[in-house]
Short mmCIF file of C-alpha atoms and ligand atoms in Angstrom, two decimals:
data_model
loop_
_atom_site.label_atom_id
_atom_site.label_comp_id
_atom_site.label_asym_id
_atom_site.label_seq_id
_atom_site.Cartn_x
_atom_site.Cartn_y
_atom_site.Cartn_z
CA MET A 1 -16.76 3.69 -21.48
CA ALA A 2 -18.20 -0.19 -21.67
CA ASP A 3 -17.12 -1.95 -24.48
CA ASP A 4 -20.95 -2.05 -25.84
CA THR A 5 -22.81 -3.79 -27.92
CA THR A 6 -26.25 -3.50 -29.06
CA ASP A 7 -28.51 -0.33 -28.14
CA THR A 8 -31.98 -1.79 -28.38
CA LYS A 9 -34.73 0.83 -26.44
CA SER A 10 -36.27 -2.88 -24.61
CA SER A 11 -36.41 -3.15 -20.66
CA ASN A 12 -34.21 -5.06 -19.01
CA GLN A 13 -35.09 -8.62 -18.64
CA MET A 14 -32.80 -9.06 -15.83
CA TRP A 15 -35.31 -6.30 -13.60
CA GLY A 16 -37.53 -4.66 -16.13
CA GLY A 17 -40.66 -6.59 -15.35
CA ARG A 18 -42.65 -3.97 -14.01
CA PHE A 19 -41.07 -1.22 -16.97
CA ALA A 20 -43.31 -0.51 -19.99
CA SER A 21 -39.57 0.20 -22.11
CA GLY A 22 -36.25 0.29 -21.68
CA PRO A 23 -33.85 3.48 -20.15
CA ASP A 24 -32.84 6.52 -22.24
CA ALA A 25 -29.64 6.71 -23.56
CA ILE A 26 -28.26 8.52 -20.49
CA MET A 27 -29.89 6.77 -17.75
CA GLU A 28 -28.26 3.41 -19.49
CA GLU A 29 -24.58 5.44 -19.90
CA ILE A 30 -25.07 6.90 -15.59
CA ASN A 31 -26.04 3.74 -14.40
CA ALA A 32 -23.64 0.66 -15.96
CA SER A 33 -20.71 0.26 -14.26
CA ILE A 34 -19.70 -2.62 -16.82
CA GLY A 35 -16.86 -0.69 -17.86
CA PHE A 36 -14.56 -0.98 -14.70
CA ASP A 37 -16.54 -4.17 -12.38
CA LYS A 38 -15.73 -7.01 -15.36
CA LYS A 39 -12.53 -6.90 -13.07
CA LEU A 40 -14.52 -8.47 -11.17
CA PHE A 41 -15.02 -11.23 -13.49
CA ALA A 42 -13.71 -14.46 -11.66
CA GLN A 43 -14.67 -13.61 -8.06
CA ASP A 44 -18.39 -12.88 -9.36
CA ILE A 45 -17.91 -17.16 -11.20
CA ARG A 46 -16.23 -18.15 -7.77
CA GLY A 47 -19.58 -16.54 -5.78
CA SER A 48 -21.86 -18.20 -7.25
CA ILE A 49 -20.14 -21.07 -7.88
CA ALA A 50 -20.35 -21.83 -4.07
CA HIS A 51 -24.29 -19.92 -3.24
CA ALA A 52 -24.97 -22.82 -6.51
CA THR A 53 -24.26 -25.73 -4.87
CA MET A 54 -25.39 -24.37 -1.26
CA LEU A 55 -28.52 -23.81 -2.62
CA ALA A 56 -28.37 -27.78 -4.06
CA HIS A 57 -27.24 -29.15 -0.75
CA GLN A 58 -29.89 -27.66 1.46
CA GLY A 59 -32.32 -28.71 -1.18
CA ILE A 60 -33.97 -25.29 -2.63
CA ILE A 61 -32.40 -25.89 -5.88
CA THR A 62 -32.33 -29.88 -8.30
CA THR A 63 -28.38 -31.22 -8.41
CA ASP A 64 -28.99 -31.21 -11.39
CA ASP A 65 -29.91 -28.10 -12.19
CA LYS A 66 -26.67 -27.45 -9.80
CA ASP A 67 -24.41 -29.14 -12.56
CA LYS A 68 -26.24 -27.31 -15.62
CA ILE A 69 -25.96 -24.00 -14.00
CA VAL A 70 -21.55 -24.40 -12.81
CA HIS A 71 -20.37 -26.07 -15.88
CA GLY A 72 -22.38 -23.29 -17.43
CA LEU A 73 -20.14 -20.75 -15.33
CA ASN A 74 -16.93 -22.44 -15.77
CA THR A 75 -17.96 -22.16 -19.79
CA ILE A 76 -17.93 -18.45 -18.89
CA LEU A 77 -14.87 -18.14 -17.16
CA SER A 78 -13.25 -19.87 -19.19
CA GLU A 79 -14.94 -17.28 -21.91
CA ILE A 80 -13.98 -14.59 -20.61
CA GLU A 81 -10.04 -15.44 -19.35
CA SER A 82 -9.63 -15.90 -23.26
CA GLY A 83 -10.88 -12.62 -24.48
CA ASN A 84 -14.65 -14.81 -26.51
CA PHE A 85 -16.74 -13.02 -23.96
CA GLU A 86 -18.99 -9.67 -25.28
CA PHE A 87 -19.74 -7.34 -22.39
CA SER A 88 -22.80 -5.33 -23.43
CA ARG A 89 -23.54 -1.89 -21.72
CA GLN A 90 -27.34 -2.93 -21.48
CA LEU A 91 -27.01 -5.45 -18.94
CA GLU A 92 -25.23 -3.42 -15.99
CA ASP A 93 -22.99 -4.70 -14.59
CA ILE A 94 -20.24 -7.94 -14.57
CA HIS A 95 -23.26 -9.49 -12.66
CA MET A 96 -26.53 -9.34 -15.12
CA ASN A 97 -23.82 -9.94 -17.89
CA VAL A 98 -22.45 -13.16 -16.73
CA GLU A 99 -26.42 -14.57 -15.77
CA ALA A 100 -27.26 -12.99 -18.90
CA ARG A 101 -25.14 -15.48 -20.92
CA LEU A 102 -25.70 -18.76 -18.63
CA ALA A 103 -29.56 -18.81 -19.79
CA THR A 104 -28.28 -18.45 -23.60
CA LEU A 105 -25.58 -21.25 -23.10
CA ILE A 106 -28.29 -23.67 -20.13
CA GLY A 107 -31.20 -22.27 -20.54
CA PRO A 108 -34.37 -21.76 -17.73
CA ALA A 109 -31.92 -23.76 -15.05
CA ALA A 110 -29.58 -20.38 -15.00
CA GLY A 111 -32.70 -18.03 -13.81
CA ARG A 112 -32.74 -20.43 -10.61
CA LEU A 113 -28.61 -19.61 -9.91
CA HIS A 114 -30.68 -15.43 -8.21
CA THR A 115 -32.81 -17.51 -5.95
CA ALA A 116 -31.73 -15.97 -1.95
CA ARG A 117 -29.59 -13.27 -3.20
CA SER A 118 -29.43 -9.84 -4.85
CA ARG A 119 -27.29 -8.46 -5.96
CA ASN A 120 -26.33 -6.17 -3.10
CA ASP A 121 -24.39 -9.46 -1.59
CA GLN A 122 -23.62 -10.29 -4.37
CA VAL A 123 -21.05 -7.14 -5.60
CA ALA A 124 -20.49 -7.06 -1.93
CA LEU A 125 -19.45 -10.53 -1.84
CA ASP A 126 -16.61 -9.55 -5.13
CA PHE A 127 -15.68 -7.02 -4.24
CA ARG A 128 -14.28 -7.98 -0.44
CA LEU A 129 -13.28 -11.29 -2.47
CA TRP A 130 -11.04 -8.82 -4.62
CA VAL A 131 -9.82 -6.46 -1.83
CA LYS A 132 -8.99 -10.03 0.07
CA GLU A 133 -7.25 -10.39 -3.29
CA GLU A 134 -4.81 -7.28 -2.93
CA LEU A 135 -4.30 -6.99 0.37
CA GLN A 136 -2.28 -10.32 0.06
CA LYS A 137 -0.49 -8.97 -3.13
CA THR A 138 0.08 -6.01 -1.35
CA GLU A 139 1.55 -8.19 1.91
CA ARG A 140 3.99 -9.89 -0.30
CA MET A 141 5.08 -6.79 -2.10
CA LEU A 142 5.74 -5.12 1.36
CA THR A 143 7.94 -7.80 2.13
CA GLY A 144 10.27 -8.17 -1.24
CA LEU A 145 10.74 -3.73 -0.45
CA ILE A 146 11.45 -4.82 3.39
CA ALA A 147 14.07 -7.52 1.75
CA ALA A 148 15.26 -4.98 -0.40
CA PHE A 149 15.67 -2.52 2.60
CA LEU A 150 17.05 -5.44 4.48
CA ASP A 151 19.98 -6.58 1.95
CA ARG A 152 21.53 -3.19 2.07
CA ALA A 153 21.68 -2.22 5.30
CA GLU A 154 22.58 -5.28 6.24
CA GLU A 155 25.94 -3.75 2.63
CA HIS A 156 26.16 -0.52 4.40
CA ALA A 157 25.33 -1.08 8.14
CA GLU A 158 29.28 0.70 8.69
CA SER A 159 28.50 3.46 5.94
CA VAL A 160 28.82 6.48 8.11
CA MET A 161 26.03 9.26 6.03
CA PRO A 162 24.85 12.77 7.87
CA GLY A 163 21.47 12.01 9.60
CA PHE A 164 19.01 15.13 9.44
CA THR A 165 16.69 17.54 11.19
CA HIS A 166 15.10 20.22 8.85
CA LEU A 167 17.15 19.13 6.57
CA GLN A 168 19.96 20.34 7.84
CA THR A 169 22.89 18.51 8.54
CA ALA A 170 21.79 16.86 12.81
CA GLN A 171 24.32 14.54 13.81
CA PRO A 172 25.90 11.62 12.24
CA VAL A 173 23.61 8.02 10.85
CA THR A 174 24.89 4.65 9.50
CA PHE A 175 23.30 4.53 5.70
CA GLY A 176 22.24 0.93 6.97
CA HIS A 177 20.48 2.62 10.19
CA HIS A 178 18.03 5.03 7.31
CA CYS A 179 17.30 1.64 5.87
CA MET A 180 16.34 0.52 8.41
CA ALA A 181 14.38 3.38 9.81
CA TYR A 182 12.14 2.19 5.95
CA VAL A 183 11.79 -1.34 7.81
CA GLU A 184 10.22 -0.10 10.56
CA MET A 185 7.86 1.58 8.19
CA PHE A 186 7.34 -0.88 5.92
CA GLY A 187 6.81 -3.27 8.24
CA ARG A 188 4.41 -1.46 10.00
CA ASP A 189 2.11 -0.65 6.96
CA ARG A 190 2.50 -4.78 6.49
CA SER A 191 1.05 -5.60 9.72
CA ARG A 192 -1.82 -2.94 8.91
CA VAL A 193 -2.63 -5.24 5.93
CA ARG A 194 -2.64 -8.04 7.59
CA HIS A 195 -4.92 -6.54 10.84
CA ALA A 196 -7.42 -5.66 7.56
CA ILE A 197 -8.04 -9.12 6.25
CA GLU A 198 -8.43 -10.06 9.30
CA HIS A 199 -11.25 -7.41 9.68
CA LEU A 200 -13.32 -8.02 5.97
CA ASP A 201 -12.52 -12.26 6.37
CA GLU A 202 -16.31 -12.26 6.76
CA SER A 203 -18.69 -13.73 4.05
CA PRO A 204 -21.52 -11.76 2.44
CA ILE A 205 -23.47 -14.16 0.66
CA GLY A 206 -26.84 -14.36 2.07
CA ALA A 207 -27.26 -10.99 3.72
CA ALA A 208 -30.25 -10.85 -0.13
CA ALA A 209 -31.68 -7.56 -0.53
CA LEU A 210 -30.36 -6.56 3.61
CA ALA A 211 -32.98 -8.16 5.17
CA GLY A 212 -31.33 -12.16 5.32
CA THR A 213 -34.06 -14.72 3.41
CA GLY A 214 -36.67 -16.73 3.87
CA TYR A 215 -35.29 -19.51 1.90
CA PRO A 216 -33.30 -22.82 3.86
CA ILE A 217 -29.73 -21.52 3.49
CA ASP A 218 -26.45 -22.58 4.93
CA ARG A 219 -25.00 -18.85 4.71
CA HIS A 220 -22.02 -21.03 6.78
CA MET A 221 -21.02 -23.33 4.28
CA THR A 222 -20.51 -20.63 1.08
CA ALA A 223 -18.20 -18.74 3.85
CA LYS A 224 -16.21 -21.32 4.51
CA ALA A 225 -16.06 -22.92 0.28
CA LEU A 226 -14.59 -19.00 -0.21
CA GLY A 227 -11.89 -18.89 2.84
CA PHE A 228 -14.05 -17.27 4.41
CA ARG A 229 -13.73 -17.27 8.58
CA GLU A 230 -17.15 -17.02 8.98
CA PRO A 231 -19.89 -15.17 7.73
CA THR A 232 -20.99 -12.23 8.25
CA ARG A 233 -23.97 -11.26 11.25
CA ASN A 234 -26.00 -9.07 10.23
CA SER A 235 -27.71 -8.37 6.85
CA ILE A 236 -28.00 -4.75 7.19
CA ASP A 237 -24.86 -3.96 7.68
CA THR A 238 -23.53 -6.38 4.85
CA VAL A 239 -24.99 -4.99 2.55
CA SER A 240 -24.32 -0.98 2.94
CA ASP A 241 -20.51 -1.65 4.60
CA ARG A 242 -17.68 -0.74 2.12
CA ASP A 243 -15.33 -0.74 5.64
CA PHE A 244 -13.16 -3.23 3.64
CA ALA A 245 -12.78 -0.74 0.41
CA ILE A 246 -12.18 2.09 2.79
CA GLU A 247 -9.64 0.73 5.25
CA PHE A 248 -7.57 -0.60 1.71
CA LEU A 249 -7.73 3.10 0.93
CA SER A 250 -6.40 4.44 3.69
CA ILE A 251 -3.37 0.99 4.35
CA ALA A 252 -2.85 2.38 0.97
CA ALA A 253 -2.32 6.11 2.19
CA ILE A 254 -0.77 5.38 4.50
CA ALA A 255 2.37 3.15 2.65
CA GLY A 256 2.22 5.81 -0.33
CA MET A 257 2.60 8.46 1.97
CA HIS A 258 6.18 6.22 3.52
CA LEU A 259 6.91 5.48 0.14
CA SER A 260 6.88 9.26 -1.20
CA ARG A 261 9.14 10.37 1.20
CA LEU A 262 11.59 7.03 0.07
CA ALA A 263 11.05 8.71 -3.04
CA GLU A 264 11.80 12.68 -2.25
CA GLU A 265 14.66 11.61 -0.93
CA ILE A 266 15.60 9.68 -3.58
CA VAL A 267 14.86 12.80 -5.93
CA ILE A 268 17.23 14.81 -3.16
CA TRP A 269 20.01 12.06 -2.54
CA SER A 270 20.52 11.96 -6.31
CA THR A 271 21.56 15.52 -7.30
CA PRO A 272 24.64 16.16 -7.86
CA GLN A 273 25.14 18.18 -5.08
CA PHE A 274 24.45 15.60 -2.78
CA GLY A 275 25.60 12.72 -5.03
CA PHE A 276 24.82 10.19 -2.01
CA VAL A 277 23.51 7.64 -4.97
CA ARG A 278 24.04 6.89 -8.47
CA LEU A 279 20.00 5.41 -9.56
CA SER A 280 20.60 2.64 -12.60
CA ASP A 281 20.00 3.27 -15.85
CA ALA A 282 16.52 1.16 -15.69
CA PHE A 283 15.25 3.72 -13.63
CA SER A 284 16.35 7.24 -14.74
CA THR A 285 15.48 9.23 -17.62
CA GLY A 286 17.28 11.55 -19.90
CA SER A 287 16.46 14.59 -20.50
CA SER A 288 15.46 15.53 -24.91
CA ILE A 289 17.72 18.80 -24.30
CA MET A 290 20.15 18.50 -21.61
CA PRO A 291 22.50 15.85 -22.61
CA GLN A 292 24.16 15.22 -19.58
CA LYS A 293 20.74 14.27 -17.06
CA LYS A 294 19.76 11.79 -15.36
CA ASN A 295 16.40 12.25 -13.89
CA PRO A 296 14.66 10.54 -10.79
CA ASP A 297 11.38 10.23 -12.83
CA ALA A 298 10.23 6.81 -11.41
CA ALA A 299 11.40 7.75 -7.49
CA GLU A 300 8.94 11.25 -8.98
CA LEU A 301 5.97 8.96 -10.38
CA VAL A 302 5.16 7.37 -7.18
CA ARG A 303 5.56 10.61 -5.23
CA ALA A 304 2.91 11.69 -7.21
CA LYS A 305 0.62 8.46 -6.97
CA THR A 306 0.51 9.06 -3.56
CA GLY A 307 -1.34 12.17 -4.33
CA ARG A 308 -3.89 9.96 -6.75
CA ILE A 309 -4.18 7.60 -3.80
CA ASN A 310 -5.19 9.68 -1.53
CA GLY A 311 -7.86 11.42 -3.32
CA SER A 312 -9.75 8.05 -3.71
CA LEU A 313 -9.50 7.59 -0.56
CA VAL A 314 -10.55 10.99 0.76
CA ALA A 315 -13.06 10.49 -3.12
CA LEU A 316 -14.65 7.27 -1.63
CA LEU A 317 -14.51 8.38 2.37
CA THR A 318 -17.23 11.44 0.80
CA ILE A 319 -18.80 8.29 -1.57
CA MET A 320 -20.12 6.75 1.96
CA LYS A 321 -20.79 9.50 4.48
CA GLY A 322 -24.07 10.74 3.75
CA LEU A 323 -25.44 7.42 2.80
CA PRO A 324 -28.61 5.49 4.90
CA LEU A 325 -28.48 1.92 5.97
CA ALA A 326 -28.64 0.16 3.75
CA TYR A 327 -27.42 -0.21 -0.02
CA SER A 328 -27.45 2.69 -2.32
CA LYS A 329 -26.52 2.45 -5.75
CA ASP A 330 -23.81 5.58 -5.06
CA MET A 331 -21.76 3.12 -3.63
CA GLN A 332 -20.69 1.21 -7.82
CA GLU A 333 -18.36 4.02 -6.94
CA ASP A 334 -16.56 2.03 -4.68
CA LYS A 335 -14.82 -0.04 -7.19
CA GLU A 336 -12.79 1.99 -9.68
CA GLN A 337 -11.42 4.74 -6.54
CA VAL A 338 -10.01 1.20 -4.67
CA PHE A 339 -9.21 -0.56 -8.03
CA ASP A 340 -6.78 3.22 -9.41
CA ALA A 341 -5.22 3.08 -6.15
CA ALA A 342 -4.03 -0.68 -6.52
CA GLU A 343 -2.49 -0.69 -9.56
CA SER A 344 -0.75 3.06 -7.92
CA LEU A 345 -0.04 1.29 -5.26
CA GLU A 346 1.01 -1.72 -6.66
CA LEU A 347 2.78 0.54 -8.59
CA ALA A 348 4.65 2.68 -6.63
CA ILE A 349 5.73 -0.01 -4.45
CA ALA A 350 7.78 -2.63 -7.77
CA ALA A 351 9.11 0.35 -8.68
CA MET A 352 10.75 1.38 -4.67
CA THR A 353 11.93 -1.94 -4.65
CA GLY A 354 13.70 -1.74 -7.71
CA MET A 355 15.00 1.21 -7.09
CA VAL A 356 16.88 0.05 -3.91
CA ARG A 357 18.35 -2.61 -5.32
CA ASP A 358 19.79 -1.03 -8.17
CA MET A 359 21.33 2.07 -6.81
CA THR A 360 24.51 2.49 -6.47
CA VAL A 361 25.62 4.49 -2.96
CA ASN A 362 28.37 7.19 -2.61
CA THR A 363 29.54 5.87 1.26
CA ALA A 364 33.08 8.31 -0.06
CA ARG A 365 30.08 11.34 -0.78
CA MET A 366 28.46 10.21 1.64
CA LYS A 367 31.17 9.59 4.99
CA ALA A 368 32.41 13.79 3.62
CA ALA A 369 29.38 14.90 4.09
CA ALA A 370 28.69 13.41 7.47
CA GLY A 371 31.59 14.91 8.89
CA SER A 372 30.83 18.90 7.84
CA GLY A 373 28.30 20.89 9.23
CA TYR A 374 29.61 20.18 12.55
CA SER A 375 27.69 17.36 12.80
CA THR A 376 29.15 15.23 15.75
CA ALA A 377 29.46 18.98 17.90
CA THR A 378 26.86 16.02 20.34
CA ASP A 379 29.41 14.01 20.98
CA LEU A 380 31.07 16.60 22.13
CA ALA A 381 29.29 18.24 24.64
CA ASP A 382 28.32 14.72 25.35
CA TRP A 383 32.24 14.40 26.38
CA LEU A 384 32.33 17.23 28.59
CA VAL A 385 29.45 15.84 30.28
CA ARG A 386 30.74 12.61 30.46
CA GLU A 387 34.61 13.02 31.02
CA ALA A 388 35.24 16.67 32.95
CA GLY A 389 31.16 16.86 34.92
CA LEU A 390 29.84 19.63 33.23
CA PRO A 391 25.66 19.23 33.65
CA PHE A 392 24.29 18.63 29.33
CA ARG A 393 23.22 23.37 29.32
CA ASP A 394 27.19 24.40 29.99
CA ALA A 395 28.68 21.75 27.75
CA HIS A 396 25.85 22.52 24.80
CA HIS A 397 27.88 26.53 25.53
CA VAL A 398 30.68 25.74 25.51
CA THR A 399 30.31 23.42 22.79
CA GLY A 400 28.27 26.10 20.61
CA ARG A 401 31.50 27.72 21.25
CA ALA A 402 34.19 25.56 20.10
CA VAL A 403 31.85 25.31 16.54
CA ALA A 404 31.62 29.43 16.59
CA LEU A 405 35.16 29.53 16.11
CA ALA A 406 35.79 26.21 13.85
CA GLU A 407 32.95 28.29 11.82
CA SER A 408 34.92 31.31 11.78
CA ASN A 409 38.40 29.20 10.97
CA GLY A 410 36.47 27.50 8.15
CA CYS A 411 37.30 24.49 9.79
CA ASP A 412 36.26 20.91 11.35
CA LEU A 413 35.19 21.30 15.23
CA ALA A 414 38.47 18.06 14.72
CA GLU A 415 40.78 20.75 13.39
CA LEU A 416 40.65 23.37 16.43
CA PRO A 417 44.35 23.13 17.82
CA LEU A 418 44.09 21.75 21.82
CA SER A 419 44.84 25.21 22.15
CA ASP A 420 42.28 26.79 21.56
CA LEU A 421 39.91 24.16 23.07
CA GLN A 422 41.23 24.94 26.47
CA ALA A 423 40.53 28.66 26.23
CA ILE A 424 36.79 28.38 25.59
CA HIS A 425 36.99 25.22 28.75
CA ALA A 426 40.22 24.04 30.68
CA ALA A 427 39.14 20.93 31.73
CA ILE A 428 38.99 19.42 27.76
CA THR A 429 42.30 16.86 27.02
CA ASP A 430 43.41 15.86 23.86
CA LYS A 431 41.67 12.76 24.45
CA VAL A 432 38.64 14.55 22.48
CA TYR A 433 39.37 13.91 20.01
CA ASP A 434 38.32 10.49 19.78
CA VAL A 435 34.95 11.04 19.37
CA LEU A 436 35.14 14.15 16.75
CA THR A 437 35.50 11.65 14.03
CA VAL A 438 32.04 10.02 12.74
CA GLU A 439 32.96 6.92 13.08
CA ALA A 440 33.76 7.36 17.06
CA SER A 441 30.89 9.15 17.31
CA VAL A 442 28.51 6.72 15.42
CA ALA A 443 29.93 3.76 17.04
CA SER A 444 29.36 5.77 20.88
CA ARG A 445 25.12 4.91 19.44
CA LYS A 446 24.40 2.11 21.33
CA SER A 447 21.43 2.79 23.00
CA PHE A 448 18.92 0.28 22.28
CA GLY A 449 17.73 1.04 18.13
CA GLY A 450 20.85 3.36 18.13
CA THR A 451 22.59 4.36 15.03
CA ALA A 452 25.26 2.17 16.80
CA PRO A 453 26.44 -0.71 13.83
CA SER A 454 26.59 -3.11 15.77
CA GLU A 455 22.54 -1.99 16.76
CA VAL A 456 21.54 -2.16 13.26
CA ARG A 457 23.13 -5.18 12.70
CA LYS A 458 20.82 -6.86 15.95
CA GLN A 459 17.89 -4.61 14.12
CA ILE A 460 18.72 -6.53 10.65
CA ALA A 461 18.72 -10.15 12.27
CA PHE A 462 15.43 -8.71 14.34
CA TRP A 463 13.87 -8.69 11.04
CA ARG A 464 15.42 -10.85 9.00
CA ALA A 465 13.74 -13.50 11.67
CA ARG A 466 10.20 -11.97 10.88
CA ASN A 467 10.78 -11.06 6.38
N1 LIG B 1 -23.66 -3.31 -9.63
C1 LIG B 1 -23.98 -3.06 -8.61
C2 LIG B 1 -22.75 -2.05 -7.77
O1 LIG B 1 -21.82 -2.19 -8.08
C3 LIG B 1 -24.41 -4.26 -8.59
C4 LIG B 1 -25.52 -3.74 -6.97
C5 LIG B 1 -26.93 -3.22 -7.81
N2 LIG B 1 -27.12 -3.43 -6.95
C6 LIG B 1 -28.86 -2.62 -6.95
N3 LIG B 1 -29.75 -3.18 -5.72
N4 LIG B 1 -29.14 -1.67 -7.66
O2 LIG B 1 -23.16 -1.98 -6.76
#
């Protein structure tokens, strides 16, 4: 657990006024959050500096005390950054660890910092600042992943591959088009991230324990100093709310689901049976017993990280669902879920960006697979509708007979002799062979958002302008 220091039985120096003795060792262990919330040290110190500055500006504390407090807090910041800070489990959490150290450094003036605030609004502030920065980082990382896909899509706007439904060959598509499907997904994830930043962009500090405060504070001033759009509007909601953390986790879960589907495709594509892509050495591993193996471990781990992220989302929703307003200590358990999910998501995006950039695409294998499985059957049916005036349902039936014949002959549709096709339907001419190749098939699908190389290039240009 926490890197503890001393374990005396004295009452807590922060809130122990009414306590005769200190907590039981188990109480201390279950209560402490310093083991994980020390991650919030920079946010905690920034928040305290803004709060102290506002208190002095409003005449609630003296400028002299404020200066001492700010100086002391900056000292603590560099102590923690350089690894010269001793965290104590007895002091429970990051807030009290910092304040206790401040008292040692500057004396009684430290006791004035906690005027007009509570740990309830303090932790809400620190955690919001942390989640906001994490969302901003996620936004940048998704932009990098989208850029990687745009480059691969451009390179492969014309490369034909089989498109699948039910993982059965359906119709030929281009690899560029397939890449752009992921651009759409990660683009939506990024826009969810942007909305989440807007939602949480309100400053909690000044809500105090739950009811606000009688001191003449200026919450707009602290909100501005900390880079928030405005202060929150309801002090009870402010200390009860963890929507911002849950929203981060839901966005992470959805993005994780997308990353995991991509991971699954990479696992499938890199099998010798498919052979569509070859992962770089940098993103694969060997087997300790089978010398021929090259395993897609990074993709598999991305798939697994998604499970962890989903777990964190469900955990926090469950922690919060039964809590009466306002703050309850249950809420202290919010942080580990978010920290763990954030680490998993960052790793997953980084690994996928690397894999997408590095993998070698075997266009010959893709093209050969695109032509198998009668993938141009729909093109034959469409030709019969267009050129011979058949209703689509009849054309579907005729095509089905052609596929059955090709199957029994063990050949492709394009290899059936014209006489055989004409025996199935008299209106078929040798022009039909123009649409039976995979290239003709993809080139014909020019509908908006379709797989034709010309359309794919339009979509790439659309996203380049937005990335
Ligand atoms: N460590 C606590 C948390 O993470 C800080 C808030 C404590 N507030 C309280 N009323 N005990 O939630």
